[in-house]
Amino acid sequence: MVSIFQWLILSLCVPDIFAQTQGWNLLFGTTVPEEVVKKPLTFDNPVPKWIKGSLIRNGPGRFEMGPHSFLNVFDGYAKLYSWQFPGNGSVYFSAKFVQSMFYNESLKIKDIARYQTFDDLVPPMSQLNKEEAFIRGLDNMNVNIYNYTGECVLLTDVWKLYVVDCHTLKTIRSCDPPIPGDHTTFPYISGMSVAHPVPEVGTDYHLTIRQSLAILPGMSDKFTLVRVKSADIREKVAEWEVKKMPYQHSILSTERYALIFATPLYMDTKALLQSFVARQSLIFNKDEQTTVYVVEIKTGQVHTIQTETVFSMHYLNAYEIDNNTIVMDVASYPDGSVVAFFEMDNLMNKTRRDSAPYKPSLKRYKIDILGKKIKPMSFGVNPKVPHVNMMDMPTINERYRSKPYCYAYGVVFKSDFKTFGNFSIVKKDVCSSFGDLSWNVADQYPMESWFVPDPNGSREDDGVLLTPMLDGKLGKSYLVILDPKTMKPISKAQLPILVPFHFHGRFIDNVY
Ligand SMILES: *[C@@H]1O[C@H](CO)[C@@H](O)[C@H](O)[C@H]1NC(C)=O
Ligand SMILES: *[C@@H]1O[C@H](CO)[C@@H](O)[C@H](O)[C@H]1NC(C)=O
Ligand SMILES: *[C@@H]1O[C@H](CO)[C@@H](O)[C@H](O)[C@H]1NC(C)=O
Ligand SMILES: *[C@@H]1O[C@H](CO)[C@@H](O)[C@H](O)[C@H]1NC(C)=O
Ligand SMILES: *[C@@H]1O[C@H](CO)[C@@H](O)[C@H](O)[C@H]1NC(C)=O
Ligand SMILES: *[C@@H]1O[C@H](CO)[C@@H](O)[C@H](O)[C@H]1NC(C)=O
Ligand SMILES: *[C@@H]1O[C@H](CO)[C@@H](O)[C@H](O)[C@H]1NC(C)=O
Ligand SMILES: [Fe+2]
């Protein structure tokens, strides 16, 4: 943990943090080595007793080992955090590093072990080490956590996953399940998938995709839509060829269709096999449109429809209006440059991060399946909450997944349109902007929020939002329980350790 003394020294060396964004250096790239086992938290107001289960979250938590550090925040060693609510007003906090092969081997050799990373290391890896790392693949599942029919799994944008015990956060095993009847072995590289699969409506299963890059010239790449029956069992739903493979981070579905929103940020196989660094193989082609693959889940039939040039990693929700029309809401960017935003050089230089083009905007796509047309729509500007449409890290009341809905919750990173570091936690009303709300405290940094529905509630926003926060002024983290109706705090509890920026998680009902 960074002590007050270290923090003062850092503050003196980085005058940056006195300018409006105190504690910024604690948010990104700060290693907090401490692990915590079930420490009781003290809240300033009673915690509703109907909150029963665990909020479990995943993200990069350690950024160096021996002589090497990571160039990109995305590559930090996975660390898990949990907040257990037994349902009697008590709350217990835990934090633990994922004991992957990557982490174990790194500790053993006291250096960053040779497994694939998104970006290079500092100092850079030799070409030979990059090749070796590429061949061994990515082993650091630091992005998301799902409940796959009873087992907790950790995901990133690759096919391999880790199973963990959600009660103790202990790492159980890794898993690289085959797809029966799949032929994407040599000459394909089939390691890519998404960190945000989607629950399949009416089942306990999930839908995901596998991306296969052809390494021989003249061959096409392949998408496979896959049903996840458990951590180990996969089933092919559909397979189709593409000329170039776009980078994918999420998928969506409605009752009858899976949606793959393929923006023109491509993975260039040739560049990949030259550099062996994933980051250097990503190329945004601003002259190409986005392709939406609408896949009939029952039959595997694929409808291919084009729309405007955008980039997106996260979607809010999608649903069918009638048999031929789908609505899909997306946190979009005009291009793929947001991927470079999370490089340490950009994040840690205030002039650069504030002036770099950063233009997120919520979009709605109305898909006419038979007419093969998509109508892009923007949400109007609400003068009361002018920044609300810039949100990313969207979550919703999961009871409304794949159904008509009104509310999404997200983080806006540049709420005053000037300072990347003015974070807000917002509620977006996609039905009518009347419900738009925002909560913002100077020099405090909210993470993705999770909506827990009130079991007795009837309205979509009957429940609470659980939001981990970093207070930059105090240099401490806390959990806040927000009322989604007002976006005002109900109760807060300081955490025993600093919890820096991390990605995603969810509330799992039966872990407490
Ligand atoms: C739900 O409401 C019923 C009837 O008002 C009450 O008895 C019950 O305790 C409530 N349950 C929860 C979880 O609040
Ligand atoms: C709540 O439940 C936990 C776990 O069952 C227990 O350890 C704790 O003492 C309980 N707290 C209260 C206030 O009853
Ligand atoms: C890493 O090491 C720990 C502690 O020895 C062990 O429990 C865990 O299973 C190891 N992880 C893997 C993936 O082998
Ligand atoms: C995960 O979901 C399944 C339903 O698919 C449920 O039966 C199980 O209890 C859940 N597991 C946990 C740990 O919450
Ligand atoms: C929509 O499709 C369902 C099932 O295929 C069918 O039963 C229903 O009549 C259709 N509705 C309309 C308005 O076409
Ligand atoms: C920060 O970024 C600005 C603008 O790109 C650049 O001029 C400056 O040299 C950078 N400062 C440092 C310390 O790298
Ligand atoms: C951050 O942005 C919000 C919304 O625009 C604004 O009200 C607030 O004053 C800004 N905070 C700081 C510290 O600049
Ligand atoms: Fe994500």
mmCIF file of C-alpha atoms in Angstrom, residues 60-329:
data_model
loop_
_atom_site.group_PDB
_atom_site.id
_atom_site.type_symbol
_atom_site.label_atom_id
_atom_site.label_comp_id
_atom_site.label_asym_id
_atom_site.label_seq_id
_atom_site.Cartn_x
_atom_site.Cartn_y
_atom_site.Cartn_z
ATOM 1 C CA PRO A 60 -5.600 -5.104 -12.766
ATOM 2 C CA GLY A 61 -3.973 -4.827 -9.303
ATOM 3 C CA ARG A 62 -0.211 -5.190 -9.691
ATOM 4 C CA PHE A 63 1.800 -3.426 -12.342
ATOM 5 C CA GLU A 64 5.379 -4.605 -11.952
ATOM 6 C CA MET A 65 7.422 -7.649 -10.975
ATOM 7 C CA GLY A 66 11.178 -7.468 -10.480
ATOM 8 C CA PRO A 67 12.870 -5.579 -13.322
ATOM 9 C CA HIS A 68 9.774 -5.216 -15.562
ATOM 10 C CA SER A 69 6.544 -3.232 -15.459
ATOM 11 C CA PHE A 70 3.536 -3.113 -17.791
ATOM 12 C CA LEU A 71 3.265 -0.389 -20.422
ATOM 13 C CA ASN A 72 -0.536 -0.513 -20.355
ATOM 14 C CA VAL A 73 -2.885 -0.435 -17.356
ATOM 15 C CA PHE A 74 -4.891 -3.213 -19.060
ATOM 16 C CA ASP A 75 -2.072 -5.701 -18.400
ATOM 17 C CA GLY A 76 -1.857 -5.501 -14.576
ATOM 18 C CA TYR A 77 -2.094 -8.847 -12.719
ATOM 19 C CA ALA A 78 -5.734 -9.718 -11.970
ATOM 20 C CA LYS A 79 -6.998 -8.931 -8.482
ATOM 21 C CA LEU A 80 -10.469 -9.751 -7.149
ATOM 22 C CA TYR A 81 -12.508 -7.770 -4.629
ATOM 23 C CA SER A 82 -15.657 -8.943 -2.882
ATOM 24 C CA TRP A 83 -18.276 -7.337 -0.677
ATOM 25 C CA GLN A 84 -20.373 -10.016 1.032
ATOM 26 C CA PHE A 85 -23.827 -9.103 2.315
ATOM 27 C CA PRO A 86 -25.207 -11.945 4.518
ATOM 28 C CA GLY A 87 -28.562 -10.121 4.637
ATOM 29 C CA ASN A 88 -28.478 -8.984 8.251
ATOM 30 C CA GLY A 89 -26.984 -5.528 7.801
ATOM 31 C CA SER A 90 -23.335 -6.698 8.093
ATOM 32 C CA VAL A 91 -20.918 -6.447 5.154
ATOM 33 C CA TYR A 92 -17.534 -8.176 4.740
ATOM 34 C CA PHE A 93 -14.755 -7.136 2.372
ATOM 35 C CA SER A 94 -12.089 -9.384 0.789
ATOM 36 C CA ALA A 95 -9.355 -8.816 -1.787
ATOM 37 C CA LYS A 96 -7.135 -11.430 -3.418
ATOM 38 C CA PHE A 97 -4.825 -11.767 -6.410
ATOM 39 C CA VAL A 98 -5.785 -14.397 -8.946
ATOM 40 C CA GLN A 99 -3.277 -17.228 -8.630
ATOM 41 C CA SER A 100 -2.976 -17.858 -12.325
ATOM 42 C CA MET A 101 -0.030 -19.634 -13.911
ATOM 43 C CA PHE A 102 1.140 -16.190 -15.053
ATOM 44 C CA TYR A 103 1.071 -14.790 -11.508
ATOM 45 C CA ASN A 104 2.543 -17.895 -9.848
ATOM 46 C CA GLU A 105 5.390 -18.169 -12.320
ATOM 47 C CA SER A 106 6.102 -14.421 -12.141
ATOM 48 C CA LEU A 107 6.378 -14.594 -8.332
ATOM 49 C CA LYS A 108 8.658 -17.597 -8.645
ATOM 50 C CA ILE A 109 11.087 -16.079 -11.159
ATOM 51 C CA LYS A 110 10.733 -12.556 -9.672
ATOM 52 C CA ASP A 111 10.075 -11.107 -13.123
ATOM 53 C CA ILE A 112 7.062 -10.822 -15.454
ATOM 54 C CA ALA A 113 6.684 -14.387 -16.777
ATOM 55 C CA ARG A 114 6.515 -14.957 -20.512
ATOM 56 C CA TYR A 115 2.804 -15.019 -21.242
ATOM 57 C CA GLN A 116 1.032 -12.871 -23.794
ATOM 58 C CA THR A 117 0.155 -9.313 -22.776
ATOM 59 C CA PHE A 118 -1.986 -6.757 -24.598
ATOM 60 C CA ASP A 119 0.932 -4.332 -24.874
ATOM 61 C CA ASP A 120 4.709 -4.434 -24.440
ATOM 62 C CA LEU A 121 6.617 -4.266 -21.130
ATOM 63 C CA VAL A 122 8.993 -1.617 -19.751
ATOM 64 C CA PRO A 123 11.836 -2.152 -20.580
ATOM 65 C CA PRO A 124 10.591 -3.800 -23.809
ATOM 66 C CA MET A 125 10.679 -7.562 -24.333
ATOM 67 C CA SER A 126 13.135 -8.949 -26.870
ATOM 68 C CA GLN A 127 11.612 -10.219 -30.124
ATOM 69 C CA LEU A 128 12.313 -13.799 -29.051
ATOM 70 C CA ASN A 129 10.553 -13.282 -25.696
ATOM 71 C CA LYS A 130 7.567 -11.719 -27.469
ATOM 72 C CA GLU A 131 7.260 -14.777 -29.681
ATOM 73 C CA GLU A 132 7.494 -17.137 -26.753
ATOM 74 C CA ALA A 133 4.919 -15.098 -24.811
ATOM 75 C CA PHE A 134 2.592 -15.094 -27.825
ATOM 76 C CA ILE A 135 2.804 -18.860 -28.215
ATOM 77 C CA ARG A 136 2.028 -19.457 -24.525
ATOM 78 C CA GLY A 137 -0.982 -17.142 -24.821
ATOM 79 C CA LEU A 138 -2.731 -14.826 -22.415
ATOM 80 C CA ASP A 139 -3.254 -16.156 -18.881
ATOM 81 C CA ASN A 140 -4.258 -13.007 -16.980
ATOM 82 C CA MET A 141 -8.076 -12.892 -16.808
ATOM 83 C CA ASN A 142 -8.400 -9.430 -15.268
ATOM 84 C CA VAL A 143 -11.539 -7.970 -16.871
ATOM 85 C CA ASN A 144 -14.773 -9.613 -15.786
ATOM 86 C CA ILE A 145 -16.465 -12.252 -13.639
ATOM 87 C CA TYR A 146 -19.541 -14.367 -14.483
ATOM 88 C CA ASN A 147 -21.575 -17.123 -12.880
ATOM 89 C CA TYR A 148 -21.552 -19.929 -15.469
ATOM 90 C CA THR A 149 -24.303 -22.238 -14.136
ATOM 91 C CA GLY A 150 -22.952 -22.403 -10.640
ATOM 92 C CA GLU A 151 -19.250 -21.727 -11.107
ATOM 93 C CA CYS A 152 -17.577 -18.314 -10.950
ATOM 94 C CA VAL A 153 -15.359 -17.688 -13.967
ATOM 95 C CA LEU A 154 -12.900 -14.911 -14.784
ATOM 96 C CA LEU A 155 -12.783 -13.562 -18.306
ATOM 97 C CA THR A 156 -10.866 -11.294 -20.616
ATOM 98 C CA ASP A 157 -11.023 -11.061 -24.428
ATOM 99 C CA VAL A 158 -9.700 -14.586 -24.904
ATOM 100 C CA TRP A 159 -11.201 -18.059 -25.029
ATOM 101 C CA LYS A 160 -9.367 -19.436 -21.989
ATOM 102 C CA LEU A 161 -10.869 -18.693 -18.592
ATOM 103 C CA TYR A 162 -10.233 -19.288 -14.897
ATOM 104 C CA VAL A 163 -12.645 -20.834 -12.400
ATOM 105 C CA VAL A 164 -12.539 -19.301 -8.911
ATOM 106 C CA ASP A 165 -14.369 -19.930 -5.641
ATOM 107 C CA CYS A 166 -16.631 -16.917 -5.194
ATOM 108 C CA HIS A 167 -16.884 -17.488 -1.426
ATOM 109 C CA THR A 168 -13.112 -17.338 -0.807
ATOM 110 C CA LEU A 169 -11.825 -15.779 -4.087
ATOM 111 C CA LYS A 170 -9.397 -18.718 -4.338
ATOM 112 C CA THR A 171 -8.250 -19.740 -7.805
ATOM 113 C CA ILE A 172 -9.446 -23.265 -8.662
ATOM 114 C CA ARG A 173 -8.348 -24.073 -12.241
ATOM 115 C CA SER A 174 -7.979 -22.770 -15.764
ATOM 116 C CA CYS A 175 -10.215 -23.987 -18.533
ATOM 117 C CA ASP A 176 -9.819 -24.027 -22.325
ATOM 118 C CA PRO A 177 -12.965 -25.837 -23.446
ATOM 119 C CA PRO A 178 -13.313 -27.350 -26.931
ATOM 120 C CA ILE A 179 -16.315 -26.644 -29.171
ATOM 121 C CA PRO A 180 -17.649 -30.002 -30.430
ATOM 122 C CA GLY A 181 -17.769 -30.088 -34.231
ATOM 123 C CA ASP A 182 -15.515 -27.065 -34.551
ATOM 124 C CA HIS A 183 -12.814 -27.100 -37.212
ATOM 125 C CA THR A 184 -10.934 -23.911 -36.389
ATOM 126 C CA THR A 185 -7.656 -25.572 -35.471
ATOM 127 C CA PHE A 186 -4.605 -25.122 -37.774
ATOM 128 C CA PRO A 187 -4.406 -22.954 -39.921
ATOM 129 C CA TYR A 188 -6.345 -20.739 -37.525
ATOM 130 C CA ILE A 189 -5.379 -18.868 -34.357
ATOM 131 C CA SER A 190 -8.573 -19.251 -32.295
ATOM 132 C CA GLY A 191 -7.656 -17.688 -28.996
ATOM 133 C CA MET A 192 -9.920 -14.628 -29.104
ATOM 134 C CA SER A 193 -13.344 -14.198 -27.498
ATOM 135 C CA VAL A 194 -15.209 -11.518 -25.501
ATOM 136 C CA ALA A 195 -15.041 -10.383 -21.865
ATOM 137 C CA HIS A 196 -18.808 -9.655 -21.878
ATOM 138 C CA PRO A 197 -20.865 -12.718 -22.913
ATOM 139 C CA VAL A 198 -24.646 -12.325 -22.584
ATOM 140 C CA PRO A 199 -27.194 -14.486 -20.727
ATOM 141 C CA GLU A 200 -29.333 -16.506 -23.157
ATOM 142 C CA VAL A 201 -32.977 -15.596 -22.555
ATOM 143 C CA GLY A 202 -35.016 -18.282 -20.805
ATOM 144 C CA THR A 203 -32.018 -20.483 -19.935
ATOM 145 C CA ASP A 204 -29.182 -20.665 -17.399
ATOM 146 C CA TYR A 205 -26.727 -20.470 -20.318
ATOM 147 C CA HIS A 206 -24.725 -17.657 -21.897
ATOM 148 C CA LEU A 207 -23.874 -16.754 -25.480
ATOM 149 C CA THR A 208 -20.383 -15.776 -26.553
ATOM 150 C CA ILE A 209 -18.268 -15.736 -29.712
ATOM 151 C CA ARG A 210 -14.969 -17.220 -30.740
ATOM 152 C CA GLN A 211 -12.837 -15.442 -33.327
ATOM 153 C CA SER A 212 -10.485 -17.456 -35.513
ATOM 154 C CA LEU A 213 -7.736 -15.760 -37.499
ATOM 155 C CA ALA A 214 -6.566 -17.602 -40.620
ATOM 156 C CA ILE A 215 -2.790 -17.546 -40.871
ATOM 157 C CA LEU A 216 -2.513 -18.728 -44.496
ATOM 158 C CA PRO A 217 -2.992 -16.087 -47.222
ATOM 159 C CA GLY A 218 -6.255 -16.231 -49.179
ATOM 160 C CA MET A 219 -8.224 -17.851 -46.372
ATOM 161 C CA SER A 220 -11.059 -16.110 -44.523
ATOM 162 C CA ASP A 221 -11.259 -15.507 -40.789
ATOM 163 C CA LYS A 222 -14.171 -17.022 -38.870
ATOM 164 C CA PHE A 223 -16.731 -16.030 -36.275
ATOM 165 C CA THR A 224 -18.386 -18.765 -34.223
ATOM 166 C CA LEU A 225 -21.439 -17.992 -32.082
ATOM 167 C CA VAL A 226 -21.216 -20.308 -29.096
ATOM 168 C CA ARG A 227 -23.559 -21.392 -26.301
ATOM 169 C CA VAL A 228 -21.858 -21.649 -22.900
ATOM 170 C CA LYS A 229 -23.581 -24.428 -20.946
ATOM 171 C CA SER A 230 -21.035 -24.411 -18.118
ATOM 172 C CA ALA A 231 -17.383 -23.505 -17.539
ATOM 173 C CA ASP A 232 -16.397 -26.644 -19.494
ATOM 174 C CA ILE A 233 -19.233 -27.255 -21.980
ATOM 175 C CA ARG A 234 -19.643 -25.358 -25.255
ATOM 176 C CA GLU A 235 -22.064 -25.787 -28.164
ATOM 177 C CA LYS A 236 -21.776 -24.285 -31.638
ATOM 178 C CA VAL A 237 -24.787 -22.133 -32.625
ATOM 179 C CA ALA A 238 -23.557 -20.602 -35.894
ATOM 180 C CA GLU A 239 -20.357 -20.061 -37.840
ATOM 181 C CA TRP A 240 -19.572 -17.618 -40.651
ATOM 182 C CA GLU A 241 -16.621 -16.230 -42.532
ATOM 183 C CA VAL A 242 -15.341 -12.644 -42.607
ATOM 184 C CA LYS A 243 -12.679 -11.029 -44.768
ATOM 185 C CA LYS A 244 -11.078 -9.247 -41.815
ATOM 186 C CA MET A 245 -11.538 -9.861 -38.108
ATOM 187 C CA PRO A 246 -12.749 -6.955 -35.975
ATOM 188 C CA TYR A 247 -11.738 -6.698 -32.309
ATOM 189 C CA GLN A 248 -14.769 -7.594 -30.140
ATOM 190 C CA HIS A 249 -15.262 -7.015 -26.414
ATOM 191 C CA SER A 250 -18.995 -7.692 -25.872
ATOM 192 C CA ILE A 251 -22.036 -9.309 -27.452
ATOM 193 C CA LEU A 252 -25.765 -8.770 -26.945
ATOM 194 C CA SER A 253 -28.909 -10.735 -27.508
ATOM 195 C CA THR A 254 -32.659 -10.338 -27.623
ATOM 196 C CA GLU A 255 -35.093 -13.186 -27.076
ATOM 197 C CA ARG A 256 -34.464 -14.651 -30.535
ATOM 198 C CA TYR A 257 -31.347 -12.973 -31.924
ATOM 199 C CA ALA A 258 -27.704 -12.643 -30.972
ATOM 200 C CA LEU A 259 -26.087 -9.368 -32.064
ATOM 201 C CA ILE A 260 -22.439 -8.973 -33.034
ATOM 202 C CA PHE A 261 -21.608 -5.298 -33.499
ATOM 203 C CA ALA A 262 -18.477 -5.493 -35.635
ATOM 204 C CA THR A 263 -16.851 -2.047 -35.796
ATOM 205 C CA PRO A 264 -13.927 -1.418 -38.179
ATOM 206 C CA LEU A 265 -11.190 -1.784 -35.532
ATOM 207 C CA TYR A 266 -9.434 -4.774 -37.063
ATOM 208 C CA MET A 267 -6.929 -7.287 -35.806
ATOM 209 C CA ASP A 268 -4.309 -7.415 -38.522
ATOM 210 C CA THR A 269 -2.953 -10.980 -38.570
ATOM 211 C CA LYS A 270 0.157 -9.996 -40.522
ATOM 212 C CA ALA A 271 1.023 -7.207 -38.079
ATOM 213 C CA LEU A 272 0.336 -9.609 -35.204
ATOM 214 C CA LEU A 273 2.675 -12.251 -36.581
ATOM 215 C CA GLN A 274 5.370 -9.605 -37.096
ATOM 216 C CA SER A 275 5.132 -7.724 -33.795
ATOM 217 C CA PHE A 276 3.645 -10.505 -31.600
ATOM 218 C CA VAL A 277 2.089 -7.632 -29.603
ATOM 219 C CA ALA A 278 -1.724 -7.479 -29.759
ATOM 220 C CA ARG A 279 -1.851 -3.721 -29.253
ATOM 221 C CA GLN A 280 0.226 -3.189 -32.413
ATOM 222 C CA SER A 281 -2.076 -5.336 -34.535
ATOM 223 C CA LEU A 282 -5.174 -3.159 -33.992
ATOM 224 C CA ILE A 283 -6.001 -0.876 -36.914
ATOM 225 C CA PHE A 284 -9.070 1.370 -37.187
ATOM 226 C CA ASN A 285 -10.260 1.824 -40.753
ATOM 227 C CA LYS A 286 -12.252 5.061 -40.733
ATOM 228 C CA ASP A 287 -13.386 4.484 -44.323
ATOM 229 C CA GLU A 288 -15.291 1.333 -43.450
ATOM 230 C CA GLN A 289 -18.704 0.929 -41.911
ATOM 231 C CA THR A 290 -19.775 -1.110 -38.904
ATOM 232 C CA THR A 291 -21.298 -4.490 -39.716
ATOM 233 C CA VAL A 292 -23.997 -5.877 -37.474
ATOM 234 C CA TYR A 293 -24.449 -9.654 -37.593
ATOM 235 C CA VAL A 294 -27.973 -10.521 -36.462
ATOM 236 C CA VAL A 295 -27.965 -14.251 -35.781
ATOM 237 C CA GLU A 296 -31.179 -16.255 -35.317
ATOM 238 C CA ILE A 297 -30.341 -18.307 -32.249
ATOM 239 C CA LYS A 298 -32.723 -21.199 -33.133
ATOM 240 C CA THR A 299 -31.621 -21.701 -36.744
ATOM 241 C CA GLY A 300 -28.133 -20.168 -36.845
ATOM 242 C CA GLN A 301 -29.151 -18.010 -39.837
ATOM 243 C CA VAL A 302 -26.959 -14.891 -40.075
ATOM 244 C CA HIS A 303 -28.295 -11.522 -41.348
ATOM 245 C CA THR A 304 -25.518 -9.086 -42.264
ATOM 246 C CA ILE A 305 -26.433 -5.382 -42.067
ATOM 247 C CA GLN A 306 -24.238 -2.291 -42.268
ATOM 248 C CA THR A 307 -24.368 0.979 -40.404
ATOM 249 C CA GLU A 308 -22.215 4.027 -39.610
ATOM 250 C CA THR A 309 -18.499 4.017 -38.743
ATOM 251 C CA VAL A 310 -18.093 3.925 -34.958
ATOM 252 C CA PHE A 311 -16.242 2.054 -32.235
ATOM 253 C CA SER A 312 -17.671 0.562 -29.062
ATOM 254 C CA MET A 313 -16.672 -1.830 -26.308
ATOM 255 C CA HIS A 314 -19.807 -1.771 -24.155
ATOM 256 C CA TYR A 315 -23.503 -2.011 -24.933
ATOM 257 C CA LEU A 316 -26.404 -1.118 -22.641
ATOM 258 C CA ASN A 317 -29.106 -3.514 -23.787
ATOM 259 C CA ALA A 318 -31.096 -4.717 -26.802
ATOM 260 C CA TYR A 319 -34.654 -5.897 -27.321
ATOM 261 C CA GLU A 320 -37.197 -6.722 -30.020
ATOM 262 C CA ILE A 321 -39.973 -4.232 -30.748
ATOM 263 C CA ASP A 322 -41.743 -6.542 -33.184
ATOM 264 C CA ASN A 323 -40.814 -9.606 -35.234
ATOM 265 C CA ASN A 324 -38.647 -7.577 -37.575
ATOM 266 C CA THR A 325 -37.258 -4.746 -35.472
ATOM 267 C CA ILE A 326 -34.545 -4.667 -32.831
ATOM 268 C CA VAL A 327 -33.370 -1.750 -30.704
ATOM 269 C CA MET A 328 -29.753 -1.778 -29.546
ATOM 270 C CA ASP A 329 -28.151 0.859 -27.271
#
